[in-house]
CSV table of C-alpha atoms in Angstrom, one decimal:
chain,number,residue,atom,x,y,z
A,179,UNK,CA,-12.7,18.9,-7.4
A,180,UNK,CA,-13.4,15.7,-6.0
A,181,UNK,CA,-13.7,15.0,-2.5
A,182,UNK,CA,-10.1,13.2,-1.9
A,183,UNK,CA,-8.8,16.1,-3.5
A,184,UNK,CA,-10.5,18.5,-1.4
A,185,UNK,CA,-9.8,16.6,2.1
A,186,UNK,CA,-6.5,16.4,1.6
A,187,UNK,CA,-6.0,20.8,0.5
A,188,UNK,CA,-8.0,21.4,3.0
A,189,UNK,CA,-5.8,19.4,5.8
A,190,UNK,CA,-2.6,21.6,4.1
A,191,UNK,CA,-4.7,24.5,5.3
A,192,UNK,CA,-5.8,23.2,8.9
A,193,UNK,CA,-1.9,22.7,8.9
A,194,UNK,CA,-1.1,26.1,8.5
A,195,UNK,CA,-3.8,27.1,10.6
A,196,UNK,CA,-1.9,25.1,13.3
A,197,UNK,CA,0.8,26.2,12.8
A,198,UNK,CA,-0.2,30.1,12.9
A,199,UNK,CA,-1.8,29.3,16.4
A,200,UNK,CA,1.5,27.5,17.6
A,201,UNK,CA,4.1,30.2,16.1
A,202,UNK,CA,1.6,33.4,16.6
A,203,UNK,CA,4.0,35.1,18.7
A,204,UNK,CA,6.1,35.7,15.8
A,205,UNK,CA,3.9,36.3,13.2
A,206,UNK,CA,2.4,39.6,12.1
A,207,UNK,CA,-1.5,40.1,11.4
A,208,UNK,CA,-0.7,39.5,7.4
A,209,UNK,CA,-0.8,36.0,7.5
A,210,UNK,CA,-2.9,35.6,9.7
A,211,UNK,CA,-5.2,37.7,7.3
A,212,UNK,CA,-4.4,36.2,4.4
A,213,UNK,CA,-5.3,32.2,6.1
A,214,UNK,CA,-8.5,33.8,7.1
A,215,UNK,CA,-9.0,35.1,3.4
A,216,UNK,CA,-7.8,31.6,2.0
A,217,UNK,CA,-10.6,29.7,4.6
A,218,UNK,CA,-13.6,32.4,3.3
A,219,UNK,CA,-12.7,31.3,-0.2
A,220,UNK,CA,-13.0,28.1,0.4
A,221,UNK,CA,-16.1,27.8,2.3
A,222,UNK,CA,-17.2,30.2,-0.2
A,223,UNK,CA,-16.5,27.8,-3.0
A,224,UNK,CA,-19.0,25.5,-1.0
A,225,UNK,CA,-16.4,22.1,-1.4
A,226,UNK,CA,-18.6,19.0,-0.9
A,227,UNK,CA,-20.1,18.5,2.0
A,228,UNK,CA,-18.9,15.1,2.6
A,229,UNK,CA,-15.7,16.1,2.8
A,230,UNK,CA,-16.0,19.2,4.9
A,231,UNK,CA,-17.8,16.7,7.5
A,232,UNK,CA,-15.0,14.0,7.2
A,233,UNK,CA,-12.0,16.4,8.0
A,234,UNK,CA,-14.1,18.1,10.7
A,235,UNK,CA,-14.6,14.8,12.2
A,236,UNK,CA,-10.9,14.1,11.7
A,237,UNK,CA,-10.0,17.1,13.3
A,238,UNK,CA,-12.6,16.5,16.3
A,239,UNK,CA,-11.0,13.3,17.1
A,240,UNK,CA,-7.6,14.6,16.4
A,241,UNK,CA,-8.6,17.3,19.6
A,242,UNK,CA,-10.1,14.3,21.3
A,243,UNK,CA,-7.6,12.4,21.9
A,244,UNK,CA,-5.2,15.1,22.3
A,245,UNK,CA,-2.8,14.4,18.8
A,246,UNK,CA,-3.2,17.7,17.3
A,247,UNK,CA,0.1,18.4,19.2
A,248,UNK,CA,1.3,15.6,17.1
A,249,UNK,CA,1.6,18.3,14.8
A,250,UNK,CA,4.4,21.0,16.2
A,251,UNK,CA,5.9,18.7,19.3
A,252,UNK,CA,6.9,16.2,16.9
A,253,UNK,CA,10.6,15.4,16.1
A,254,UNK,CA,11.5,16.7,12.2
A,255,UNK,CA,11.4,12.9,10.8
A,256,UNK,CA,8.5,12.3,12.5
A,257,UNK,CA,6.5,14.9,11.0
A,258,UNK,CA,7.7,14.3,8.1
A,259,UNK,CA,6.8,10.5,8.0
A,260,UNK,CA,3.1,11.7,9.1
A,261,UNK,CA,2.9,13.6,6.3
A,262,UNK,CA,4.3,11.5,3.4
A,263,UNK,CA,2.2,9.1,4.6
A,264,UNK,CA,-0.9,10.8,5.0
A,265,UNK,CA,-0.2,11.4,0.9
A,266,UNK,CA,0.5,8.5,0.1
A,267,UNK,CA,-2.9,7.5,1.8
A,268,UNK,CA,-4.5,10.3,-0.2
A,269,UNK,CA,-2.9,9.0,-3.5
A,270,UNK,CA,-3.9,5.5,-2.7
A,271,UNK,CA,-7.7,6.3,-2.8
A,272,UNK,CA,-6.8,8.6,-5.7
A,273,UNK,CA,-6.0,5.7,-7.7
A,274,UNK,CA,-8.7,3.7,-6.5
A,275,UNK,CA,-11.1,6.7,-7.4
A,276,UNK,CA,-9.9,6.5,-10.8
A,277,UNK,CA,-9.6,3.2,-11.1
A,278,UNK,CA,-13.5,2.7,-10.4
A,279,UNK,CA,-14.3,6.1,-12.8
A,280,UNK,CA,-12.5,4.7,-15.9
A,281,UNK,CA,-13.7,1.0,-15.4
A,282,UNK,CA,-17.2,2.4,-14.9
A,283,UNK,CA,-17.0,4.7,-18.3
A,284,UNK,CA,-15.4,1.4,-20.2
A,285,UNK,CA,-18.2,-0.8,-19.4
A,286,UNK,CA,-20.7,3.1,-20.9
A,287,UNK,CA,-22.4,3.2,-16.9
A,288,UNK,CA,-22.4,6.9,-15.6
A,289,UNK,CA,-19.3,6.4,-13.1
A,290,UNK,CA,-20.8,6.9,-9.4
A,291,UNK,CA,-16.9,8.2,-8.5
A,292,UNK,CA,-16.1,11.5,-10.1
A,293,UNK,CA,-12.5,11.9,-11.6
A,294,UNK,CA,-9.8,13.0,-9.8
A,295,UNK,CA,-8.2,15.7,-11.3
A,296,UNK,CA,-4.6,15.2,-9.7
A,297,UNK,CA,-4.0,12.4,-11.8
A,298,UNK,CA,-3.1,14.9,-14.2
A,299,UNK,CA,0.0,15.9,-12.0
A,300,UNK,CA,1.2,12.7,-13.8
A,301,UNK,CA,1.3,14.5,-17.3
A,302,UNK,CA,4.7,16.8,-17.1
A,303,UNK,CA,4.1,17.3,-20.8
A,304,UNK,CA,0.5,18.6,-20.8
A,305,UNK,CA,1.4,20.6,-17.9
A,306,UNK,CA,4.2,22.3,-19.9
A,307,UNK,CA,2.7,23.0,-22.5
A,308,UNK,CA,-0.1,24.3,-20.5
A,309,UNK,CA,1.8,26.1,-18.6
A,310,UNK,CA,3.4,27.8,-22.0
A,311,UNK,CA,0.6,28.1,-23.8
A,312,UNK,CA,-0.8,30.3,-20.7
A,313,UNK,CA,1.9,32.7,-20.0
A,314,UNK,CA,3.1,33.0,-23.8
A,315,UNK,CA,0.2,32.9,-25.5
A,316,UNK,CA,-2.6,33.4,-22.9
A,317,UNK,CA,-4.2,30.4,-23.6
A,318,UNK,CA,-5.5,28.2,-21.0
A,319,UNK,CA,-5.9,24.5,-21.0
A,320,UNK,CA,-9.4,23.4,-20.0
A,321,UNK,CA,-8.9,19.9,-20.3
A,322,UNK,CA,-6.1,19.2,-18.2
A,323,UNK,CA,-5.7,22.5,-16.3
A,324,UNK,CA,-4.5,20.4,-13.0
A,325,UNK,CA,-1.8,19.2,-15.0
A,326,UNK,CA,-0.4,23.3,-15.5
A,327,UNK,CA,-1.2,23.9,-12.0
A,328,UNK,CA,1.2,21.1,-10.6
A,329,UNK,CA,3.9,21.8,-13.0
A,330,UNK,CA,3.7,25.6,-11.7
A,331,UNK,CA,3.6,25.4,-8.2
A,332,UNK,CA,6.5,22.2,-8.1
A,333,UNK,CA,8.4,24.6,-10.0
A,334,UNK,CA,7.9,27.6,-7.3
A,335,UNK,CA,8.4,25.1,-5.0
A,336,UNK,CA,11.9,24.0,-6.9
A,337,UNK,CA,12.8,27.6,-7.3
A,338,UNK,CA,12.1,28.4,-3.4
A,339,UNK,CA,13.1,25.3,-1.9
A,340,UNK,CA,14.8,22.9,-4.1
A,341,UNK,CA,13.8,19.1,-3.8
A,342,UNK,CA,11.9,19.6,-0.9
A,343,UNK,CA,8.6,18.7,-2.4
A,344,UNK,CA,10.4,14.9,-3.0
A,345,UNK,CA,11.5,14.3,0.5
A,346,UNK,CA,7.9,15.4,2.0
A,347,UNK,CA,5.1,15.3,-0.7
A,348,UNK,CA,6.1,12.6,-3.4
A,349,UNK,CA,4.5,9.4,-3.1
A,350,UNK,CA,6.6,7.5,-5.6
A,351,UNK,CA,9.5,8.6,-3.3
A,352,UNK,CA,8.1,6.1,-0.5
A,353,UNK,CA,6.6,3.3,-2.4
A,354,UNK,CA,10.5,3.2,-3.5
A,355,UNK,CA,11.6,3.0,-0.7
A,356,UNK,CA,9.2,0.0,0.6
A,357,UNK,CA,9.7,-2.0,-2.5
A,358,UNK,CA,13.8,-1.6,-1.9
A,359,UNK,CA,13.3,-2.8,1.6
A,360,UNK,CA,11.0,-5.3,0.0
A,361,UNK,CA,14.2,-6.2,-2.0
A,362,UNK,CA,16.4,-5.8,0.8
A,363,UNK,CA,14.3,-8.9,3.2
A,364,UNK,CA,14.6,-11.2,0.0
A,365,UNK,CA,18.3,-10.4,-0.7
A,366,UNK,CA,19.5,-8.3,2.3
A,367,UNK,CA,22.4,-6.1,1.5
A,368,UNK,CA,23.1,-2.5,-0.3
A,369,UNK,CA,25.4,-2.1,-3.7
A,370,UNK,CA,26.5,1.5,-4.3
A,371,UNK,CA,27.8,1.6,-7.4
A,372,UNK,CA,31.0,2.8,-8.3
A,373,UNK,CA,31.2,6.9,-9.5
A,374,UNK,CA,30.9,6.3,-13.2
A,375,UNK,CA,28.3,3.5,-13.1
A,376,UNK,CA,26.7,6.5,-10.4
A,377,UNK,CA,26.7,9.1,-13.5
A,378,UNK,CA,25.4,6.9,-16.0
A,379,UNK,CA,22.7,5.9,-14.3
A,380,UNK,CA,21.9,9.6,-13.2
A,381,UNK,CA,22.2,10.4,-16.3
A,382,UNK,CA,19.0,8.6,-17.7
A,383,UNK,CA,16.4,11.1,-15.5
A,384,UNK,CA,18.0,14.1,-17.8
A,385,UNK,CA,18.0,12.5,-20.4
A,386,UNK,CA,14.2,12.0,-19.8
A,387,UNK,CA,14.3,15.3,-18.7
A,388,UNK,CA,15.6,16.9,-22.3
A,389,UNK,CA,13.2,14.8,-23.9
A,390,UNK,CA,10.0,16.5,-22.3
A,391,UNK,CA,11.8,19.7,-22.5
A,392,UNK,CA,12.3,19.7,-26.2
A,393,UNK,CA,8.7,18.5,-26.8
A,394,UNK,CA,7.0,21.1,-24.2
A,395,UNK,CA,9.7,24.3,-25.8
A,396,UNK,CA,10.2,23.0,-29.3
A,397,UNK,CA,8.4,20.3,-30.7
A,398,UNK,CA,5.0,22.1,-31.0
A,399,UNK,CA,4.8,25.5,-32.1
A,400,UNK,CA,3.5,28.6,-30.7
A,401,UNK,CA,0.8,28.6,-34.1
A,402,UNK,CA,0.5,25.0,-33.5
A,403,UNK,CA,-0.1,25.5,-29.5
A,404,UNK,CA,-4.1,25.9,-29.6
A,405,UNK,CA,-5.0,23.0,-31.6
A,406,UNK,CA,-2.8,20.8,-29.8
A,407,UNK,CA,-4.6,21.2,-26.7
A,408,UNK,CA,-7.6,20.6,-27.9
A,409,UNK,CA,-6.7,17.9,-30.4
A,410,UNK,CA,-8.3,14.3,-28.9
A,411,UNK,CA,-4.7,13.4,-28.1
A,412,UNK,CA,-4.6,15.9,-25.5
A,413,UNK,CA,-7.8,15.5,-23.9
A,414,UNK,CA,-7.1,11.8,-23.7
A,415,UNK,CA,-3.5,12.2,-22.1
A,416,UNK,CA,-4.2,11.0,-18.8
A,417,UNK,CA,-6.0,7.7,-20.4
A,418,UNK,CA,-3.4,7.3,-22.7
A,419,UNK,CA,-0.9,7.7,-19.9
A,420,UNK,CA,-2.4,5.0,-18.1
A,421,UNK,CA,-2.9,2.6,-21.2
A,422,UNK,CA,1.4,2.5,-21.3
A,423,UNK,CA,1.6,1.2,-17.5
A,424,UNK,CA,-1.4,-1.1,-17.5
A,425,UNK,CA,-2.2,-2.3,-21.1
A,426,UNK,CA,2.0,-3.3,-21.7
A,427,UNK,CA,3.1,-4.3,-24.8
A,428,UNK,CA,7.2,-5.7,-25.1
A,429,UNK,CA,8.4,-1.8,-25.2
A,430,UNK,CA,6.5,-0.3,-22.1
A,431,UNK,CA,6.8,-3.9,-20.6
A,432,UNK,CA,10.6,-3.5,-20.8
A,433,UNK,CA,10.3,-0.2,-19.4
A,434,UNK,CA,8.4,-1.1,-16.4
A,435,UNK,CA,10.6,-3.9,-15.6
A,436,UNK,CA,13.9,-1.6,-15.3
A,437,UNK,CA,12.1,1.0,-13.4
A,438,UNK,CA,11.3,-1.4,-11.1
A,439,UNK,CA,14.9,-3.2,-11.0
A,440,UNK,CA,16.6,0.6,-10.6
A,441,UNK,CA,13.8,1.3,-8.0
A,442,UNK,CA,14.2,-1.8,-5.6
A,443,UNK,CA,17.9,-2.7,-6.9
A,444,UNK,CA,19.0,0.8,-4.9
A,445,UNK,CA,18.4,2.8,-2.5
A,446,UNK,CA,16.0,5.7,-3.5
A,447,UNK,CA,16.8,4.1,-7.1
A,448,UNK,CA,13.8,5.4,-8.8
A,449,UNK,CA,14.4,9.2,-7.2
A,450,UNK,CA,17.6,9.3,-8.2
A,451,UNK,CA,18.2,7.5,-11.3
A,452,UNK,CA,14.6,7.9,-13.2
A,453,UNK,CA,12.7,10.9,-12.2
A,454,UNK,CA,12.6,13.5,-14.4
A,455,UNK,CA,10.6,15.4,-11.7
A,456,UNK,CA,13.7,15.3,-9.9
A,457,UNK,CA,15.8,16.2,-12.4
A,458,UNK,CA,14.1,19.6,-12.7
A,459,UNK,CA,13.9,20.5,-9.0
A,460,UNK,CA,17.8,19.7,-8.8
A,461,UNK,CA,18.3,22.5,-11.2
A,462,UNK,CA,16.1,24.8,-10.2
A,463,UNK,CA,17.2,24.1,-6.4
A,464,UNK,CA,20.5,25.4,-7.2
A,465,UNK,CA,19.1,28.6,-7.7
A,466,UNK,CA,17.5,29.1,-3.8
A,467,UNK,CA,19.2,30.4,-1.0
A,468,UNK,CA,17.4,28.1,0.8
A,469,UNK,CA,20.0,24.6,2.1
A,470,UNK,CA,21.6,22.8,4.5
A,471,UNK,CA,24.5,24.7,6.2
A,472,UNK,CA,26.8,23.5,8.3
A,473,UNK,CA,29.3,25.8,10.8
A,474,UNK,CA,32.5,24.5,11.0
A,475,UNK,CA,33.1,26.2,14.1
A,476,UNK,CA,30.3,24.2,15.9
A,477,UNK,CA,30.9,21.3,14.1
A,478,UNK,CA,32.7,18.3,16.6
A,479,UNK,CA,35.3,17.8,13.7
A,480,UNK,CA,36.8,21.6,14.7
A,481,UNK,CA,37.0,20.0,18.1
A,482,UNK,CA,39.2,17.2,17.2
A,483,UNK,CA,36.8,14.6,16.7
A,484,UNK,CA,36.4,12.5,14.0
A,485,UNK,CA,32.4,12.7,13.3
A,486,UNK,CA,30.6,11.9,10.3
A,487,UNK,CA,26.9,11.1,11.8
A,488,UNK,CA,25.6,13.7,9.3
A,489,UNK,CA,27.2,11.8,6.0
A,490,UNK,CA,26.3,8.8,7.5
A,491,UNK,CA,22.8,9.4,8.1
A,492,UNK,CA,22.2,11.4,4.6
A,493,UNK,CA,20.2,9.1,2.1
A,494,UNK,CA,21.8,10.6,-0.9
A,495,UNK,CA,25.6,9.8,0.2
A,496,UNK,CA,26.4,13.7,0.5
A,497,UNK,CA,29.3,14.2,2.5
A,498,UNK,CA,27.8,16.6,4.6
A,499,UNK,CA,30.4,17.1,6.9
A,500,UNK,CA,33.0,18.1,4.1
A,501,UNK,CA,31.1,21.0,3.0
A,502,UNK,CA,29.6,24.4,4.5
A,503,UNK,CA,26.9,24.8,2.5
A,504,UNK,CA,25.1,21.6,0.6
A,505,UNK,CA,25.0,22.7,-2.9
A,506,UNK,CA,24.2,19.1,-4.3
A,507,UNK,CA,21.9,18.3,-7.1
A,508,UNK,CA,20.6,15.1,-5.0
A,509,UNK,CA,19.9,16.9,-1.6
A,510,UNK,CA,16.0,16.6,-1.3
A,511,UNK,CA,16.3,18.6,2.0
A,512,UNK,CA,15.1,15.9,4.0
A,513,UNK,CA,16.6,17.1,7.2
A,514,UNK,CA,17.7,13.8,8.0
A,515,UNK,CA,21.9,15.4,8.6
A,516,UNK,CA,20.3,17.7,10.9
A,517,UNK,CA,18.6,14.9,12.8
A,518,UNK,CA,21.8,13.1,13.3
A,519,UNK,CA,24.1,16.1,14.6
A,520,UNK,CA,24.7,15.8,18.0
A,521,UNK,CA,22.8,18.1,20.0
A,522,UNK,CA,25.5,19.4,22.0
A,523,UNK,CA,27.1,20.5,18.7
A,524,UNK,CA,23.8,21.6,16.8
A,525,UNK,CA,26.2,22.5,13.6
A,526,UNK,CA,23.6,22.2,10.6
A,527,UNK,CA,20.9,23.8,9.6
A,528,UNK,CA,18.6,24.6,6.9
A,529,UNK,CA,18.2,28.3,5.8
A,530,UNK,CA,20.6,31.1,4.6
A,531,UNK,CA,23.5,31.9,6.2
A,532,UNK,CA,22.4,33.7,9.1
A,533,UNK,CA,18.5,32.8,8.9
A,534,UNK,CA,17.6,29.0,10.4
A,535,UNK,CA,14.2,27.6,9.1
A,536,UNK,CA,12.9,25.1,11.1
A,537,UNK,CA,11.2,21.5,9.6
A,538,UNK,CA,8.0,23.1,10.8
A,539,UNK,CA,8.0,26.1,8.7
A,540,UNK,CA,9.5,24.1,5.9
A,541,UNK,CA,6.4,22.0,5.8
A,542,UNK,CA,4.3,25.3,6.0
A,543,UNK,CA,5.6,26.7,2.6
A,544,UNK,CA,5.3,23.2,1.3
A,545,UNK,CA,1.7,23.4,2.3
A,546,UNK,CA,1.1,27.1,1.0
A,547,UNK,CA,3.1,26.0,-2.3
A,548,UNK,CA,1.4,23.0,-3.0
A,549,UNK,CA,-1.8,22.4,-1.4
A,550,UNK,CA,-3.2,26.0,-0.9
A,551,UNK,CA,-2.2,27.1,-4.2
A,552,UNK,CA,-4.0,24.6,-6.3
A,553,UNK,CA,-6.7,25.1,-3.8
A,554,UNK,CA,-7.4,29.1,-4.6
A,555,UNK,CA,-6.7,28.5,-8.4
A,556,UNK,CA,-9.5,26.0,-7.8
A,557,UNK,CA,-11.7,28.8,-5.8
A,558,UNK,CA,-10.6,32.2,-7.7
A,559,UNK,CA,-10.3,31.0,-11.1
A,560,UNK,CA,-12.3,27.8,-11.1
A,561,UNK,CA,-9.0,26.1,-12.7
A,562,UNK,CA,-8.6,22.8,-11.9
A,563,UNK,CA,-11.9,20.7,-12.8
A,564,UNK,CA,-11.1,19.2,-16.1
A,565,UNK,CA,-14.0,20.4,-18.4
A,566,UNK,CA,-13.9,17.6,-20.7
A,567,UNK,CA,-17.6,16.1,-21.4
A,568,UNK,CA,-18.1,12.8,-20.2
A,569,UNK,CA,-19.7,11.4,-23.4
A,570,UNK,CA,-16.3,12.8,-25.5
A,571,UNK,CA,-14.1,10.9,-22.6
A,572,UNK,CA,-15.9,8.1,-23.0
A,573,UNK,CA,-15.6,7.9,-27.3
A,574,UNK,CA,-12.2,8.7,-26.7
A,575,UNK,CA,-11.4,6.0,-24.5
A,576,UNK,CA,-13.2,3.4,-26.8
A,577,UNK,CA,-11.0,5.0,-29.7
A,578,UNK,CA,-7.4,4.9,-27.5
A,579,UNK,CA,-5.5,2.5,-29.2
A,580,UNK,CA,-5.7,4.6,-32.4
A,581,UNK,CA,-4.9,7.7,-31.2
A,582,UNK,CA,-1.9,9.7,-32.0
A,583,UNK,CA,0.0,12.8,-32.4
């Protein structure tokens, strides 16, 4: 695990850690046993140093200068900015990392970065099928095993609380939104586009989504599983991934250029238009218990007055206050409806029925989900850590062009 990788896992778990201290009057000893488990693990694991030293420092200064209460006295979309932009500063030197490891193996010098395995969170069909191959056939994939561990835990994550993971954790979600403001200060103005133009575009991320399904439940099978994933296809998937974006040819050149028009064009265009990511979450969301509620008998409107702040304020164009209980494929859980309620009225929440969960324990099971997880598969199972040899990634990507299924 590289050190970008382990920095930003371990700040999921100095999160929780926080946020056991601040909420320890309602918690029982269990969790607390179970973070204190999680931390021996890890130290255990002996993570590089550098990194250990860089949080520890970021943590000392944090106390210094008094922020760490940045952390639980924050407003909900103020934490939530901090933390989708602390990722997307984690992804940025991600890409940077691997930019520098595969430019380095191109030109044959030993790369001085070493590979970043969350790259491989990029590769929903290697992740399926490594995900299949391990609970089907017990097989597990040892060249992209980051790639299974991101498409299991974003699917808990879906299952337990819907499309909360592209509201807080997803990168792509706010580099779409800065390229459609980008948009927006060249050609200021928003389009939404009438209900059937809305459909057919939606349309395209299942589409994209039925694609990868048929190919990761179909198209190879069970007999065929094994030497899939260790065909030279497979190991180069992540190379071969990047190839389509940056070496573009007129189809993937095409490609780029709508995702980009969708992305800045509208608002959260790329989220919910394109990504099949988002796609899957939205079903499996509808499964949770877990949304926002509203109570009609707190609301303003059962008072006579004609509010709408919550509809108005929702980035997907929900009509929040319509509806009791937000059952919507495009609610990411954002909490931004909640924000805009009127305190004296306080009329939505996010929970069950007669449970409220608070933006504070929302990021916590984020953090468990998807940072702590991959973490202890890392530690416990040593599953993460590509085991690809670096001479075979480097004769593969001299040989990329003529790879294929």
């Amino acid at each position: 695990m590289s050190g970008i990788e382990t920095i930003t896992m371990l700040s999921g778990l100095v999160y929780l850690l926080l946020f056991q201290w601040h909420e320890r009057s309602g918690w029982s000893w269990l969790p607390f046993l179970m973070l204190t488990a999680a931390v021996w693990l890890t130290v255990a694991a002996k993570p590089p140093l550098s990194s250990l030293i860089v949080l520890a420092v970021a943590i000392g200064m944090l106390y210094r200068y008094k922020l760490i209460s940045v952390f639980y006295d924050s407003r909900d979309q103020q934490l939530r900015s901090l933390v989708r932009y602390f990722l997307v500063i984690s992804w940025g030197f991600v890409t940077i990392q691997y930019g520098v490891y595969i430019f380095q193996l191109h030109q044959g010098d030993l790369p001085w970065l070493s590979r970043p395995d969350i790259v491989d969170g990029f590769l929903p069909i290697a992740g399926g099928l490594g995900l299949r191959a391990l609970l089907s056939l017990g097989i597990t994939d040892y060249h992209h095993p980051a790639a299974t561990i991101t498409v299991l835990v974003i699917s808990l994550s879906g299952l337990i609380l819907g499309r909360a993971f592209c509201s807080w954790f997803c990168p792509l979600g706010v580099v779409g939104e800065w390229l459609h403001h980008f948009r927006n200060l060249l050609l200021p103005g928003e389009w939404t586009p009438p209900k059937w133009l809305d459909l057919l575009l939606k349309s395209q991320k299942f589409l994209v989504l039925s694609f990868l399904m048929f190919i990761v439940i179909l198209a190879v099978p069970n007999f065929a599983l094994q030497g899939y994933l260790m065909s030279q296809y497979h190991q180069a998937a992540d190379m071969k991934m990047g190839a389509f974006f940056f070496n573009l040819n007129f189809i993937s050149g095409i490609f780029v250029v709508w995702v980009l028009s969708v992305t800045m064009f509208f608002k959260q265009g790329f989220c919910r238009y394109l990504c099949p990511y988002g796609g899957w979450l939205s079903l499996l969301g509808l499964l949770t218990p877990l949304r926002i509620r509203r109570s009609s008998s707190s609301c303003l409107r059962s008072k006579g007055y004609d509010c709408d702040k919550c509809s108005r304020a929702c980035p997907s164009r929900i009509q929040v206050h319509e509806l009791i209980s937000v059952r919507n494929i495009e609610c990411t859980n954002c909490l931004t409806c909640i924000s805009a309620c009127p305190k004296q009225a306080n009329a939505i929440h996010f929970g069950t029925s007669n449970k409220k969960v608070s933006a504070k324990t929302l990021l916590a099971m984020l953090c468990v989900l998807l940072l702590l997880m991959p973490l202890l598969a890392h530690v416990i199972f040593d599953f993460w850590t590509s085991n690809t040899p670096l001479e075979q990634r480097r004769y593969l990507l001299n040989i990329l062009p003529s790879l294929s299924h």
